[in-house]
Backbone as XML, in Angstrom:
<?xml version="1.0"?>
<chain id="A" units="angstrom">
  <residue number="1" name="HIS">
    <atom name="N" x="-1.656" y="-49.393" z="0.032"/>
    <atom name="CA" x="-1.487" y="-49.748" z="1.230"/>
    <atom name="C" x="-2.378" y="-51.249" z="2.016"/>
  </residue>
  <residue number="2" name="VAL">
    <atom name="N" x="-2.091" y="-52.142" z="1.846"/>
    <atom name="CA" x="-2.152" y="-53.587" z="2.164"/>
    <atom name="C" x="-3.042" y="-53.627" z="4.023"/>
  </residue>
  <residue number="3" name="GLN">
    <atom name="N" x="-4.192" y="-53.682" z="4.037"/>
    <atom name="CA" x="-4.623" y="-53.937" z="5.600"/>
    <atom name="C" x="-5.188" y="-55.186" z="5.602"/>
  </residue>
  <residue number="4" name="LEU">
    <atom name="N" x="-4.682" y="-56.026" z="6.549"/>
    <atom name="CA" x="-5.298" y="-57.446" z="6.776"/>
    <atom name="C" x="-6.110" y="-57.257" z="8.636"/>
  </residue>
  <residue number="5" name="VAL">
    <atom name="N" x="-6.990" y="-57.731" z="8.224"/>
    <atom name="CA" x="-7.908" y="-57.412" z="9.096"/>
    <atom name="C" x="-8.741" y="-58.903" z="9.950"/>
  </residue>
  <residue number="6" name="GLU">
    <atom name="N" x="-8.667" y="-59.603" z="10.780"/>
    <atom name="CA" x="-8.803" y="-60.688" z="11.163"/>
    <atom name="C" x="-10.029" y="-59.837" z="12.366"/>
  </residue>
  <residue number="7" name="SER">
    <atom name="N" x="-11.121" y="-61.806" z="12.181"/>
    <atom name="CA" x="-11.998" y="-61.870" z="13.101"/>
    <atom name="C" x="-11.816" y="-63.143" z="13.472"/>
  </residue>
  <residue number="8" name="GLY">
    <atom name="N" x="-13.238" y="-63.279" z="14.830"/>
    <atom name="CA" x="-13.380" y="-64.703" z="14.876"/>
    <atom name="C" x="-12.772" y="-65.318" z="16.182"/>
  </residue>
  <residue number="9" name="GLY">
    <atom name="N" x="-12.048" y="-66.006" z="15.864"/>
    <atom name="CA" x="-11.448" y="-66.367" z="17.328"/>
    <atom name="C" x="-12.272" y="-66.530" z="18.836"/>
  </residue>
  <residue number="10" name="GLY">
    <atom name="N" x="-12.096" y="-66.569" z="20.138"/>
    <atom name="CA" x="-12.292" y="-66.735" z="21.061"/>
    <atom name="C" x="-12.134" y="-68.166" z="21.912"/>
  </residue>
  <residue number="11" name="SER">
    <atom name="N" x="-13.125" y="-68.548" z="22.830"/>
    <atom name="CA" x="-12.367" y="-69.747" z="23.729"/>
    <atom name="C" x="-13.480" y="-70.655" z="23.718"/>
  </residue>
  <residue number="12" name="VAL">
    <atom name="N" x="-12.674" y="-72.148" z="23.829"/>
    <atom name="CA" x="-13.500" y="-73.334" z="23.363"/>
    <atom name="C" x="-12.766" y="-74.162" z="24.050"/>
  </residue>
  <residue number="13" name="GLN">
    <atom name="N" x="-13.483" y="-75.264" z="24.416"/>
    <atom name="CA" x="-13.269" y="-76.544" z="24.890"/>
    <atom name="C" x="-12.073" y="-77.390" z="24.288"/>
  </residue>
  <residue number="14" name="ALA">
    <atom name="N" x="-11.383" y="-78.121" z="24.625"/>
    <atom name="CA" x="-10.359" y="-79.438" z="24.130"/>
    <atom name="C" x="-11.711" y="-80.279" z="23.008"/>
  </residue>
  <residue number="15" name="GLY">
    <atom name="N" x="-11.330" y="-80.709" z="21.784"/>
    <atom name="CA" x="-11.941" y="-81.181" z="21.001"/>
    <atom name="C" x="-12.885" y="-80.591" z="20.588"/>
  </residue>
  <residue number="16" name="GLY">
    <atom name="N" x="-12.895" y="-79.037" z="20.624"/>
    <atom name="CA" x="-14.104" y="-78.147" z="20.245"/>
    <atom name="C" x="-13.280" y="-77.504" z="19.069"/>
  </residue>
  <residue number="17" name="SER">
    <atom name="N" x="-14.236" y="-76.670" z="18.203"/>
    <atom name="CA" x="-13.973" y="-75.828" z="16.889"/>
    <atom name="C" x="-13.817" y="-74.396" z="16.517"/>
  </residue>
  <residue number="18" name="LEU">
    <atom name="N" x="-13.440" y="-73.923" z="16.286"/>
    <atom name="CA" x="-13.165" y="-72.531" z="16.346"/>
    <atom name="C" x="-12.903" y="-72.266" z="14.661"/>
  </residue>
  <residue number="19" name="SER">
    <atom name="N" x="-13.342" y="-71.016" z="13.906"/>
    <atom name="CA" x="-12.886" y="-70.238" z="12.868"/>
    <atom name="C" x="-12.261" y="-68.678" z="12.432"/>
  </residue>
  <residue number="20" name="VAL">
    <atom name="N" x="-11.457" y="-68.800" z="11.923"/>
    <atom name="CA" x="-10.999" y="-67.392" z="12.544"/>
    <atom name="C" x="-10.778" y="-66.547" z="10.893"/>
  </residue>
  <residue number="21" name="SER">
    <atom name="N" x="-11.293" y="-65.190" z="10.622"/>
    <atom name="CA" x="-11.260" y="-64.760" z="8.914"/>
    <atom name="C" x="-10.171" y="-63.889" z="9.094"/>
  </residue>
  <residue number="22" name="CYS">
    <atom name="N" x="-9.824" y="-63.559" z="7.687"/>
    <atom name="CA" x="-8.784" y="-61.999" z="7.795"/>
    <atom name="C" x="-9.249" y="-61.517" z="6.283"/>
  </residue>
  <residue number="23" name="GLU">
    <atom name="N" x="-9.564" y="-60.436" z="6.733"/>
    <atom name="CA" x="-10.355" y="-60.253" z="5.401"/>
    <atom name="C" x="-8.939" y="-59.070" z="4.949"/>
  </residue>
  <residue number="24" name="ALA">
    <atom name="N" x="-8.639" y="-58.918" z="3.717"/>
    <atom name="CA" x="-7.426" y="-57.802" z="2.969"/>
    <atom name="C" x="-8.186" y="-56.748" z="1.774"/>
  </residue>
  <residue number="25" name="SER">
    <atom name="N" x="-7.573" y="-55.972" z="2.421"/>
    <atom name="CA" x="-8.136" y="-54.611" z="1.406"/>
    <atom name="C" x="-6.297" y="-53.939" z="0.662"/>
  </residue>
  <residue number="26" name="GLY">
    <atom name="N" x="-7.538" y="-53.374" z="-0.203"/>
    <atom name="CA" x="-5.636" y="-52.239" z="-0.640"/>
    <atom name="C" x="-4.953" y="-53.544" z="-1.130"/>
  </residue>
  <residue number="27" name="TYR">
    <atom name="N" x="-4.881" y="-54.411" z="-2.159"/>
    <atom name="CA" x="-4.027" y="-55.046" z="-2.164"/>
    <atom name="C" x="-4.632" y="-55.808" z="-3.978"/>
  </residue>
  <residue number="28" name="THR">
    <atom name="N" x="-3.684" y="-55.522" z="-4.846"/>
    <atom name="CA" x="-4.269" y="-55.251" z="-5.856"/>
    <atom name="C" x="-3.974" y="-56.345" z="-7.056"/>
  </residue>
  <residue number="29" name="HIS">
    <atom name="N" x="-2.584" y="-57.256" z="-6.100"/>
    <atom name="CA" x="-1.684" y="-57.844" z="-7.328"/>
    <atom name="C" x="-2.489" y="-59.401" z="-7.219"/>
  </residue>
  <residue number="30" name="SER">
    <atom name="N" x="-1.960" y="-60.050" z="-8.507"/>
    <atom name="CA" x="-2.598" y="-61.807" z="-8.420"/>
    <atom name="C" x="-2.027" y="-62.172" z="-7.858"/>
  </residue>
  <residue number="31" name="SER">
    <atom name="N" x="-0.783" y="-61.947" z="-7.897"/>
    <atom name="CA" x="-0.345" y="-62.981" z="-7.610"/>
    <atom name="C" x="-0.035" y="-62.365" z="-5.835"/>
  </residue>
  <residue number="32" name="TYR">
    <atom name="N" x="0.255" y="-63.673" z="-5.151"/>
    <atom name="CA" x="0.331" y="-63.312" z="-3.434"/>
    <atom name="C" x="0.227" y="-65.073" z="-2.523"/>
  </residue>
  <residue number="33" name="CYS">
    <atom name="N" x="0.701" y="-64.532" z="-1.639"/>
    <atom name="CA" x="0.846" y="-65.698" z="-0.379"/>
    <atom name="C" x="0.134" y="-64.933" z="0.889"/>
  </residue>
  <residue number="34" name="MET">
    <atom name="N" x="-0.316" y="-66.385" z="1.284"/>
    <atom name="CA" x="-1.624" y="-66.021" z="2.503"/>
    <atom name="C" x="-1.270" y="-66.638" z="3.938"/>
  </residue>
  <residue number="35" name="GLY">
    <atom name="N" x="-0.973" y="-66.643" z="4.528"/>
    <atom name="CA" x="-1.257" y="-67.306" z="5.762"/>
    <atom name="C" x="-1.429" y="-66.999" z="7.009"/>
  </residue>
  <residue number="36" name="TRP">
    <atom name="N" x="-1.739" y="-68.166" z="7.931"/>
    <atom name="CA" x="-2.461" y="-68.201" z="9.538"/>
    <atom name="C" x="-0.788" y="-68.619" z="10.436"/>
  </residue>
  <residue number="37" name="PHE">
    <atom name="N" x="-0.229" y="-67.485" z="10.952"/>
    <atom name="CA" x="0.913" y="-68.044" z="12.325"/>
    <atom name="C" x="0.001" y="-67.806" z="13.484"/>
  </residue>
  <residue number="38" name="ARG">
    <atom name="N" x="0.367" y="-68.224" z="14.310"/>
    <atom name="CA" x="0.283" y="-68.436" z="15.996"/>
    <atom name="C" x="1.253" y="-67.987" z="16.684"/>
  </residue>
  <residue number="39" name="GLN">
    <atom name="N" x="1.297" y="-67.510" z="18.208"/>
    <atom name="CA" x="2.286" y="-67.315" z="18.961"/>
    <atom name="C" x="1.307" y="-67.183" z="20.370"/>
  </residue>
  <residue number="40" name="ALA">
    <atom name="N" x="2.069" y="-67.905" z="21.084"/>
    <atom name="CA" x="1.534" y="-68.249" z="22.298"/>
    <atom name="C" x="2.774" y="-67.990" z="23.580"/>
  </residue>
  <residue number="41" name="PRO">
    <atom name="N" x="2.228" y="-66.917" z="24.675"/>
    <atom name="CA" x="3.492" y="-67.075" z="25.529"/>
    <atom name="C" x="4.258" y="-67.583" z="25.670"/>
  </residue>
  <residue number="42" name="GLY">
    <atom name="N" x="5.520" y="-66.733" z="25.541"/>
    <atom name="CA" x="7.176" y="-67.100" z="25.728"/>
    <atom name="C" x="7.146" y="-68.129" z="24.323"/>
  </residue>
  <residue number="43" name="LYS">
    <atom name="N" x="7.168" y="-68.451" z="23.341"/>
    <atom name="CA" x="7.039" y="-69.187" z="22.535"/>
    <atom name="C" x="7.238" y="-68.026" z="21.536"/>
  </residue>
  <residue number="44" name="GLU">
    <atom name="N" x="8.001" y="-68.554" z="20.487"/>
    <atom name="CA" x="7.948" y="-67.993" z="18.942"/>
    <atom name="C" x="6.737" y="-67.999" z="18.445"/>
  </residue>
  <residue number="45" name="ARG">
    <atom name="N" x="6.647" y="-67.556" z="17.085"/>
    <atom name="CA" x="5.753" y="-67.685" z="16.436"/>
    <atom name="C" x="5.786" y="-68.416" z="15.260"/>
  </residue>
  <residue number="46" name="GLU">
    <atom name="N" x="4.542" y="-68.889" z="15.010"/>
    <atom name="CA" x="5.186" y="-70.321" z="14.094"/>
    <atom name="C" x="3.906" y="-70.172" z="12.868"/>
  </residue>
  <residue number="47" name="GLY">
    <atom name="N" x="3.871" y="-70.720" z="12.404"/>
    <atom name="CA" x="2.965" y="-70.617" z="10.789"/>
    <atom name="C" x="2.177" y="-71.894" z="11.335"/>
  </residue>
  <residue number="48" name="VAL">
    <atom name="N" x="0.612" y="-72.165" z="10.890"/>
    <atom name="CA" x="0.151" y="-73.117" z="10.984"/>
    <atom name="C" x="-0.503" y="-73.366" z="9.410"/>
  </residue>
  <residue number="49" name="ALA">
    <atom name="N" x="-0.673" y="-72.292" z="8.569"/>
    <atom name="CA" x="-1.241" y="-72.665" z="7.361"/>
    <atom name="C" x="-0.825" y="-71.303" z="6.438"/>
  </residue>
  <residue number="50" name="SER">
    <atom name="N" x="-0.639" y="-71.897" z="5.385"/>
    <atom name="CA" x="-0.858" y="-71.134" z="4.046"/>
    <atom name="C" x="-1.524" y="-71.414" z="2.706"/>
  </residue>
  <residue number="51" name="ILE">
    <atom name="N" x="-1.776" y="-70.411" z="2.209"/>
    <atom name="CA" x="-2.033" y="-70.694" z="0.733"/>
    <atom name="C" x="-2.451" y="-69.867" z="-0.298"/>
  </residue>
  <residue number="52" name="ASP">
    <atom name="N" x="-1.452" y="-69.586" z="-1.737"/>
    <atom name="CA" x="-1.448" y="-68.977" z="-3.111"/>
    <atom name="C" x="-1.921" y="-68.012" z="-3.792"/>
  </residue>
  <residue number="53" name="ASN">
    <atom name="N" x="-2.101" y="-67.784" z="-4.206"/>
    <atom name="CA" x="-3.020" y="-67.292" z="-5.519"/>
    <atom name="C" x="-3.269" y="-68.952" z="-6.542"/>
  </residue>
  <residue number="54" name="THR">
    <atom name="N" x="-2.927" y="-69.903" z="-6.694"/>
    <atom name="CA" x="-3.454" y="-70.434" z="-7.404"/>
    <atom name="C" x="-4.049" y="-72.189" z="-6.298"/>
  </residue>
  <residue number="55" name="GLY">
    <atom name="N" x="-4.309" y="-71.892" z="-5.174"/>
    <atom name="CA" x="-5.318" y="-72.598" z="-3.874"/>
    <atom name="C" x="-4.081" y="-73.230" z="-3.622"/>
  </residue>
  <residue number="56" name="SER">
    <atom name="N" x="-2.288" y="-73.408" z="-3.581"/>
    <atom name="CA" x="-2.200" y="-74.177" z="-3.044"/>
    <atom name="C" x="-2.076" y="-74.017" z="-1.215"/>
  </residue>
  <residue number="57" name="THR">
    <atom name="N" x="-2.044" y="-75.218" z="-0.684"/>
    <atom name="CA" x="-1.380" y="-74.663" z="0.635"/>
    <atom name="C" x="-0.813" y="-76.129" z="1.310"/>
  </residue>
  <residue number="58" name="THR">
    <atom name="N" x="-0.463" y="-75.479" z="2.192"/>
    <atom name="CA" x="0.512" y="-76.160" z="3.285"/>
    <atom name="C" x="0.392" y="-75.928" z="4.951"/>
  </residue>
  <residue number="59" name="TYR">
    <atom name="N" x="0.307" y="-77.109" z="5.296"/>
    <atom name="CA" x="0.104" y="-76.704" z="7.079"/>
    <atom name="C" x="1.484" y="-78.079" z="7.304"/>
  </residue>
  <residue number="60" name="PRO">
    <atom name="N" x="2.134" y="-77.468" z="8.890"/>
    <atom name="CA" x="3.279" y="-78.126" z="9.709"/>
    <atom name="C" x="2.578" y="-79.528" z="10.005"/>
  </residue>
  <residue number="61" name="SER">
    <atom name="N" x="3.403" y="-80.530" z="10.171"/>
    <atom name="CA" x="2.556" y="-81.793" z="10.836"/>
    <atom name="C" x="1.668" y="-81.909" z="12.124"/>
  </residue>
  <residue number="62" name="SER">
    <atom name="N" x="1.446" y="-80.706" z="13.346"/>
    <atom name="CA" x="1.021" y="-79.936" z="14.268"/>
    <atom name="C" x="-0.010" y="-79.822" z="14.072"/>
  </residue>
  <residue number="63" name="VAL">
    <atom name="N" x="-0.809" y="-79.363" z="12.825"/>
    <atom name="CA" x="-2.301" y="-79.304" z="12.256"/>
    <atom name="C" x="-2.511" y="-79.974" z="11.087"/>
  </residue>
  <residue number="64" name="LYS">
    <atom name="N" x="-2.275" y="-80.313" z="10.391"/>
    <atom name="CA" x="-2.450" y="-81.230" z="9.541"/>
    <atom name="C" x="-3.508" y="-82.325" z="9.496"/>
  </residue>
  <residue number="65" name="GLY">
    <atom name="N" x="-4.566" y="-82.751" z="8.643"/>
    <atom name="CA" x="-5.736" y="-83.334" z="9.285"/>
    <atom name="C" x="-6.743" y="-82.378" z="9.712"/>
  </residue>
  <residue number="66" name="ARG">
    <atom name="N" x="-6.367" y="-81.048" z="10.749"/>
    <atom name="CA" x="-7.175" y="-80.622" z="11.879"/>
    <atom name="C" x="-7.550" y="-79.229" z="11.693"/>
  </residue>
  <residue number="67" name="PHE">
    <atom name="N" x="-6.523" y="-78.452" z="10.531"/>
    <atom name="CA" x="-6.716" y="-77.395" z="10.304"/>
    <atom name="C" x="-6.578" y="-76.856" z="9.143"/>
  </residue>
  <residue number="68" name="THR">
    <atom name="N" x="-7.903" y="-76.122" z="8.209"/>
    <atom name="CA" x="-8.581" y="-75.942" z="7.023"/>
    <atom name="C" x="-7.813" y="-75.145" z="6.465"/>
  </residue>
  <residue number="69" name="ILE">
    <atom name="N" x="-7.242" y="-74.012" z="5.364"/>
    <atom name="CA" x="-7.206" y="-72.938" z="5.357"/>
    <atom name="C" x="-7.731" y="-72.532" z="3.861"/>
  </residue>
  <residue number="70" name="SER">
    <atom name="N" x="-8.504" y="-71.962" z="3.661"/>
    <atom name="CA" x="-9.404" y="-71.718" z="2.285"/>
    <atom name="C" x="-9.293" y="-69.604" z="2.046"/>
  </residue>
  <residue number="71" name="GLN">
    <atom name="N" x="-10.020" y="-69.932" z="1.027"/>
    <atom name="CA" x="-10.252" y="-68.275" z="0.702"/>
    <atom name="C" x="-11.335" y="-67.889" z="0.327"/>
  </residue>
  <residue number="72" name="ASP">
    <atom name="N" x="-12.279" y="-66.594" z="-0.148"/>
    <atom name="CA" x="-13.102" y="-66.483" z="-1.024"/>
    <atom name="C" x="-12.821" y="-65.780" z="-1.471"/>
  </residue>
  <residue number="73" name="ASN">
    <atom name="N" x="-12.459" y="-65.530" z="-2.863"/>
    <atom name="CA" x="-11.992" y="-63.902" z="-3.959"/>
    <atom name="C" x="-12.684" y="-63.460" z="-3.888"/>
  </residue>
  <residue number="74" name="ALA">
    <atom name="N" x="-13.861" y="-63.461" z="-4.198"/>
    <atom name="CA" x="-14.917" y="-62.484" z="-4.188"/>
    <atom name="C" x="-15.137" y="-61.771" z="-3.253"/>
  </residue>
  <residue number="75" name="LYS">
    <atom name="N" x="-14.491" y="-61.973" z="-1.574"/>
    <atom name="CA" x="-14.980" y="-61.306" z="-0.463"/>
    <atom name="C" x="-13.335" y="-61.025" z="-0.086"/>
  </residue>
  <residue number="76" name="ASN">
    <atom name="N" x="-12.481" y="-61.429" z="-1.167"/>
    <atom name="CA" x="-11.248" y="-61.142" z="-0.744"/>
    <atom name="C" x="-10.656" y="-61.149" z="1.084"/>
  </residue>
  <residue number="77" name="THR">
    <atom name="N" x="-11.235" y="-62.603" z="1.657"/>
    <atom name="CA" x="-11.019" y="-62.698" z="2.723"/>
    <atom name="C" x="-10.570" y="-64.545" z="2.556"/>
  </residue>
  <residue number="78" name="MET">
    <atom name="N" x="-9.589" y="-64.884" z="3.971"/>
    <atom name="CA" x="-9.298" y="-65.834" z="4.359"/>
    <atom name="C" x="-9.946" y="-66.393" z="5.171"/>
  </residue>
  <residue number="79" name="TYR">
    <atom name="N" x="-9.640" y="-67.514" z="5.360"/>
    <atom name="CA" x="-10.143" y="-68.138" z="6.250"/>
    <atom name="C" x="-9.515" y="-69.494" z="6.999"/>
  </residue>
  <residue number="80" name="LEU">
    <atom name="N" x="-9.926" y="-70.098" z="8.382"/>
    <atom name="CA" x="-8.798" y="-70.992" z="9.100"/>
    <atom name="C" x="-10.053" y="-71.563" z="9.901"/>
  </residue>
  <residue number="81" name="GLN">
    <atom name="N" x="-10.374" y="-72.723" z="9.379"/>
    <atom name="CA" x="-11.583" y="-73.830" z="9.881"/>
    <atom name="C" x="-10.344" y="-74.598" z="11.292"/>
  </residue>
  <residue number="82" name="MET">
    <atom name="N" x="-10.785" y="-74.615" z="12.453"/>
    <atom name="CA" x="-10.183" y="-75.613" z="13.050"/>
    <atom name="C" x="-10.574" y="-76.307" z="13.574"/>
  </residue>
  <residue number="83" name="ASN">
    <atom name="N" x="-10.409" y="-77.735" z="13.834"/>
    <atom name="CA" x="-11.057" y="-79.083" z="14.760"/>
    <atom name="C" x="-10.213" y="-79.315" z="15.218"/>
  </residue>
  <residue number="84" name="SER">
    <atom name="N" x="-10.800" y="-80.322" z="16.233"/>
    <atom name="CA" x="-10.251" y="-80.840" z="17.313"/>
    <atom name="C" x="-9.359" y="-80.328" z="18.273"/>
  </residue>
  <residue number="85" name="LEU">
    <atom name="N" x="-9.832" y="-78.754" z="18.292"/>
    <atom name="CA" x="-8.461" y="-77.668" z="19.075"/>
    <atom name="C" x="-8.062" y="-78.794" z="20.524"/>
  </residue>
  <residue number="86" name="GLN">
    <atom name="N" x="-6.795" y="-78.235" z="21.164"/>
    <atom name="CA" x="-6.004" y="-78.772" z="21.476"/>
    <atom name="C" x="-5.908" y="-77.445" z="22.786"/>
  </residue>
  <residue number="87" name="PRO">
    <atom name="N" x="-4.829" y="-77.783" z="24.191"/>
    <atom name="CA" x="-4.945" y="-76.973" z="24.823"/>
    <atom name="C" x="-3.492" y="-76.104" z="24.154"/>
  </residue>
  <residue number="88" name="GLU">
    <atom name="N" x="-2.634" y="-77.148" z="23.374"/>
    <atom name="CA" x="-2.024" y="-76.065" z="22.575"/>
    <atom name="C" x="-1.726" y="-75.552" z="21.635"/>
  </residue>
  <residue number="89" name="ASP">
    <atom name="N" x="-2.763" y="-75.662" z="20.960"/>
    <atom name="CA" x="-3.421" y="-74.742" z="20.205"/>
    <atom name="C" x="-3.619" y="-73.051" z="20.132"/>
  </residue>
  <residue number="90" name="THR">
    <atom name="N" x="-3.629" y="-72.462" z="21.680"/>
    <atom name="CA" x="-4.322" y="-71.463" z="22.410"/>
    <atom name="C" x="-3.186" y="-70.470" z="21.722"/>
  </residue>
  <residue number="91" name="GLY">
    <atom name="N" x="-3.467" y="-69.257" z="21.729"/>
    <atom name="CA" x="-2.117" y="-68.293" z="21.237"/>
    <atom name="C" x="-3.026" y="-67.794" z="20.592"/>
  </residue>
  <residue number="92" name="MET">
    <atom name="N" x="-2.755" y="-66.391" z="19.927"/>
    <atom name="CA" x="-2.905" y="-65.179" z="19.040"/>
    <atom name="C" x="-2.623" y="-65.650" z="17.821"/>
  </residue>
  <residue number="93" name="TYR">
    <atom name="N" x="-4.018" y="-65.402" z="17.527"/>
    <atom name="CA" x="-3.412" y="-65.522" z="15.645"/>
    <atom name="C" x="-3.448" y="-64.348" z="14.674"/>
  </residue>
  <residue number="94" name="TYR">
    <atom name="N" x="-2.497" y="-64.806" z="13.808"/>
    <atom name="CA" x="-2.416" y="-63.324" z="12.673"/>
    <atom name="C" x="-2.172" y="-64.256" z="11.512"/>
  </residue>
  <residue number="95" name="CYS">
    <atom name="N" x="-3.311" y="-63.343" z="10.254"/>
    <atom name="CA" x="-2.727" y="-64.151" z="9.350"/>
    <atom name="C" x="-1.973" y="-62.833" z="8.315"/>
  </residue>
  <residue number="96" name="ALA">
    <atom name="N" x="-1.465" y="-63.203" z="7.490"/>
    <atom name="CA" x="0.164" y="-62.067" z="6.819"/>
    <atom name="C" x="0.005" y="-62.613" z="5.123"/>
  </residue>
  <residue number="97" name="ALA">
    <atom name="N" x="0.136" y="-61.554" z="5.040"/>
    <atom name="CA" x="-0.144" y="-61.843" z="3.288"/>
    <atom name="C" x="1.177" y="-60.930" z="2.273"/>
  </residue>
  <residue number="98" name="ASP">
    <atom name="N" x="1.608" y="-61.465" z="1.382"/>
    <atom name="CA" x="2.783" y="-60.940" z="0.592"/>
    <atom name="C" x="2.712" y="-61.049" z="-0.550"/>
  </residue>
  <residue number="99" name="LEU">
    <atom name="N" x="3.001" y="-60.325" z="-1.424"/>
    <atom name="CA" x="3.168" y="-60.495" z="-3.061"/>
    <atom name="C" x="3.866" y="-61.750" z="-3.983"/>
  </residue>
  <residue number="100" name="TYR">
    <atom name="N" x="4.793" y="-62.315" z="-2.753"/>
    <atom name="CA" x="5.161" y="-63.522" z="-4.050"/>
    <atom name="C" x="6.664" y="-64.105" z="-2.893"/>
  </residue>
  <residue number="101" name="ILE">
    <atom name="N" x="6.308" y="-64.987" z="-2.569"/>
    <atom name="CA" x="7.115" y="-66.033" z="-1.987"/>
    <atom name="C" x="7.623" y="-67.214" z="-2.774"/>
  </residue>
  <residue number="102" name="PRO">
    <atom name="N" x="9.315" y="-67.122" z="-3.293"/>
    <atom name="CA" x="9.813" y="-67.798" z="-4.357"/>
    <atom name="C" x="9.810" y="-69.588" z="-4.038"/>
  </residue>
  <residue number="103" name="ARG">
    <atom name="N" x="9.976" y="-69.859" z="-2.944"/>
    <atom name="CA" x="10.254" y="-70.987" z="-2.401"/>
    <atom name="C" x="9.179" y="-71.994" z="-1.751"/>
  </residue>
  <residue number="104" name="PHE">
    <atom name="N" x="8.363" y="-72.705" z="-2.123"/>
    <atom name="CA" x="6.822" y="-73.392" z="-1.630"/>
    <atom name="C" x="7.154" y="-73.316" z="-0.144"/>
  </residue>
  <residue number="105" name="SER">
    <atom name="N" x="9.043" y="-73.899" z="0.358"/>
    <atom name="CA" x="8.937" y="-74.337" z="1.835"/>
    <atom name="C" x="9.123" y="-73.346" z="2.669"/>
  </residue>
  <residue number="106" name="ASP">
    <atom name="N" x="9.196" y="-72.118" z="2.036"/>
    <atom name="CA" x="8.923" y="-71.004" z="2.763"/>
    <atom name="C" x="7.938" y="-70.099" z="3.322"/>
  </residue>
  <residue number="107" name="PHE">
    <atom name="N" x="6.441" y="-70.515" z="3.106"/>
    <atom name="CA" x="5.282" y="-70.021" z="2.634"/>
    <atom name="C" x="4.842" y="-70.785" z="4.213"/>
  </residue>
  <residue number="108" name="LEU">
    <atom name="N" x="5.437" y="-71.043" z="5.249"/>
    <atom name="CA" x="4.929" y="-70.884" z="6.960"/>
    <atom name="C" x="6.294" y="-70.395" z="7.169"/>
  </residue>
  <residue number="109" name="ASN">
    <atom name="N" x="6.850" y="-69.341" z="7.167"/>
    <atom name="CA" x="8.653" y="-68.596" z="7.745"/>
    <atom name="C" x="7.859" y="-67.617" z="7.815"/>
  </residue>
  <residue number="110" name="ASP">
    <atom name="N" x="7.439" y="-67.040" z="8.683"/>
    <atom name="CA" x="6.854" y="-65.436" z="8.683"/>
    <atom name="C" x="8.119" y="-64.311" z="8.433"/>
  </residue>
  <residue number="111" name="ASP">
    <atom name="N" x="9.408" y="-64.418" z="8.479"/>
    <atom name="CA" x="10.609" y="-63.554" z="8.076"/>
    <atom name="C" x="10.502" y="-63.203" z="6.583"/>
  </residue>
  <residue number="112" name="LYS">
    <atom name="N" x="9.072" y="-64.685" z="5.593"/>
    <atom name="CA" x="8.927" y="-63.794" z="4.360"/>
    <atom name="C" x="8.041" y="-62.493" z="3.770"/>
  </residue>
  <residue number="113" name="TYR">
    <atom name="N" x="6.920" y="-62.825" z="5.204"/>
    <atom name="CA" x="5.755" y="-61.803" z="5.151"/>
    <atom name="C" x="6.318" y="-60.166" z="5.712"/>
  </residue>
  <residue number="114" name="HIS">
    <atom name="N" x="5.335" y="-59.903" z="4.666"/>
    <atom name="CA" x="5.212" y="-57.690" z="5.346"/>
    <atom name="C" x="4.799" y="-56.921" z="5.352"/>
  </residue>
  <residue number="115" name="TYR">
    <atom name="N" x="3.595" y="-57.538" z="5.371"/>
    <atom name="CA" x="1.552" y="-58.044" z="5.819"/>
    <atom name="C" x="1.319" y="-58.230" z="6.952"/>
  </residue>
  <residue number="116" name="TRP">
    <atom name="N" x="0.734" y="-57.956" z="8.129"/>
    <atom name="CA" x="-0.358" y="-58.670" z="8.794"/>
    <atom name="C" x="-1.066" y="-57.738" z="9.534"/>
  </residue>
  <residue number="117" name="GLY">
    <atom name="N" x="-1.793" y="-58.813" z="9.781"/>
    <atom name="CA" x="-2.675" y="-57.816" z="10.931"/>
    <atom name="C" x="-2.680" y="-58.281" z="11.889"/>
  </residue>
  <residue number="118" name="GLN">
    <atom name="N" x="-3.942" y="-57.571" z="12.985"/>
    <atom name="CA" x="-3.582" y="-57.040" z="14.181"/>
    <atom name="C" x="-3.593" y="-58.273" z="15.173"/>
  </residue>
  <residue number="119" name="GLY">
    <atom name="N" x="-4.450" y="-59.394" z="15.163"/>
    <atom name="CA" x="-4.180" y="-60.861" z="15.385"/>
    <atom name="C" x="-5.547" y="-60.626" z="16.192"/>
  </residue>
  <residue number="120" name="THR">
    <atom name="N" x="-5.902" y="-62.325" z="16.418"/>
    <atom name="CA" x="-7.258" y="-62.354" z="17.263"/>
    <atom name="C" x="-7.184" y="-63.300" z="18.310"/>
  </residue>
  <residue number="121" name="GLN">
    <atom name="N" x="-7.566" y="-64.164" z="19.636"/>
    <atom name="CA" x="-6.904" y="-64.467" z="20.111"/>
    <atom name="C" x="-7.546" y="-65.955" z="20.152"/>
  </residue>
  <residue number="122" name="VAL">
    <atom name="N" x="-7.193" y="-66.886" z="20.554"/>
    <atom name="CA" x="-7.988" y="-68.251" z="20.472"/>
    <atom name="C" x="-7.010" y="-68.928" z="21.823"/>
  </residue>
  <residue number="123" name="THR">
    <atom name="N" x="-7.874" y="-69.572" z="22.412"/>
    <atom name="CA" x="-7.959" y="-69.664" z="23.806"/>
    <atom name="C" x="-8.428" y="-71.574" z="24.135"/>
  </residue>
  <residue number="124" name="VAL">
    <atom name="N" x="-7.752" y="-72.326" z="24.443"/>
    <atom name="CA" x="-8.836" y="-74.149" z="24.239"/>
    <atom name="C" x="-8.069" y="-74.503" z="25.535"/>
  </residue>
  <residue number="125" name="SER">
    <atom name="N" x="-9.215" y="-74.463" z="26.233"/>
    <atom name="CA" x="-8.912" y="-75.081" z="27.395"/>
    <atom name="C" x="-9.317" y="-76.938" z="28.100"/>
  </residue>
</chain>
């Protein structure tokens, strides 16, 4: 049974930085894809970063150069470092995982992920 638990987040002023973490348990497969998604009130959920077991990463243009996804396999933990935060980055941030997503172009597609964390709030004012 895969469990994902996010931590971190919080409130920060525009231009500031925050980091969120996602600890995974119950996942025994060597192949995986993990991602960070966010959802603002009244908006659809969007992918902001993904990483797979090879270390390949992808970001949408809205966060590229500001957000960095990383992982510590020894700790079964994925991280998202967010810099130069803006009010439009506000939302609930979720981590997600799945065994295998065939197409790289789908790594930021939330429909492709089966396992989700409970979310952590990020507020930028």
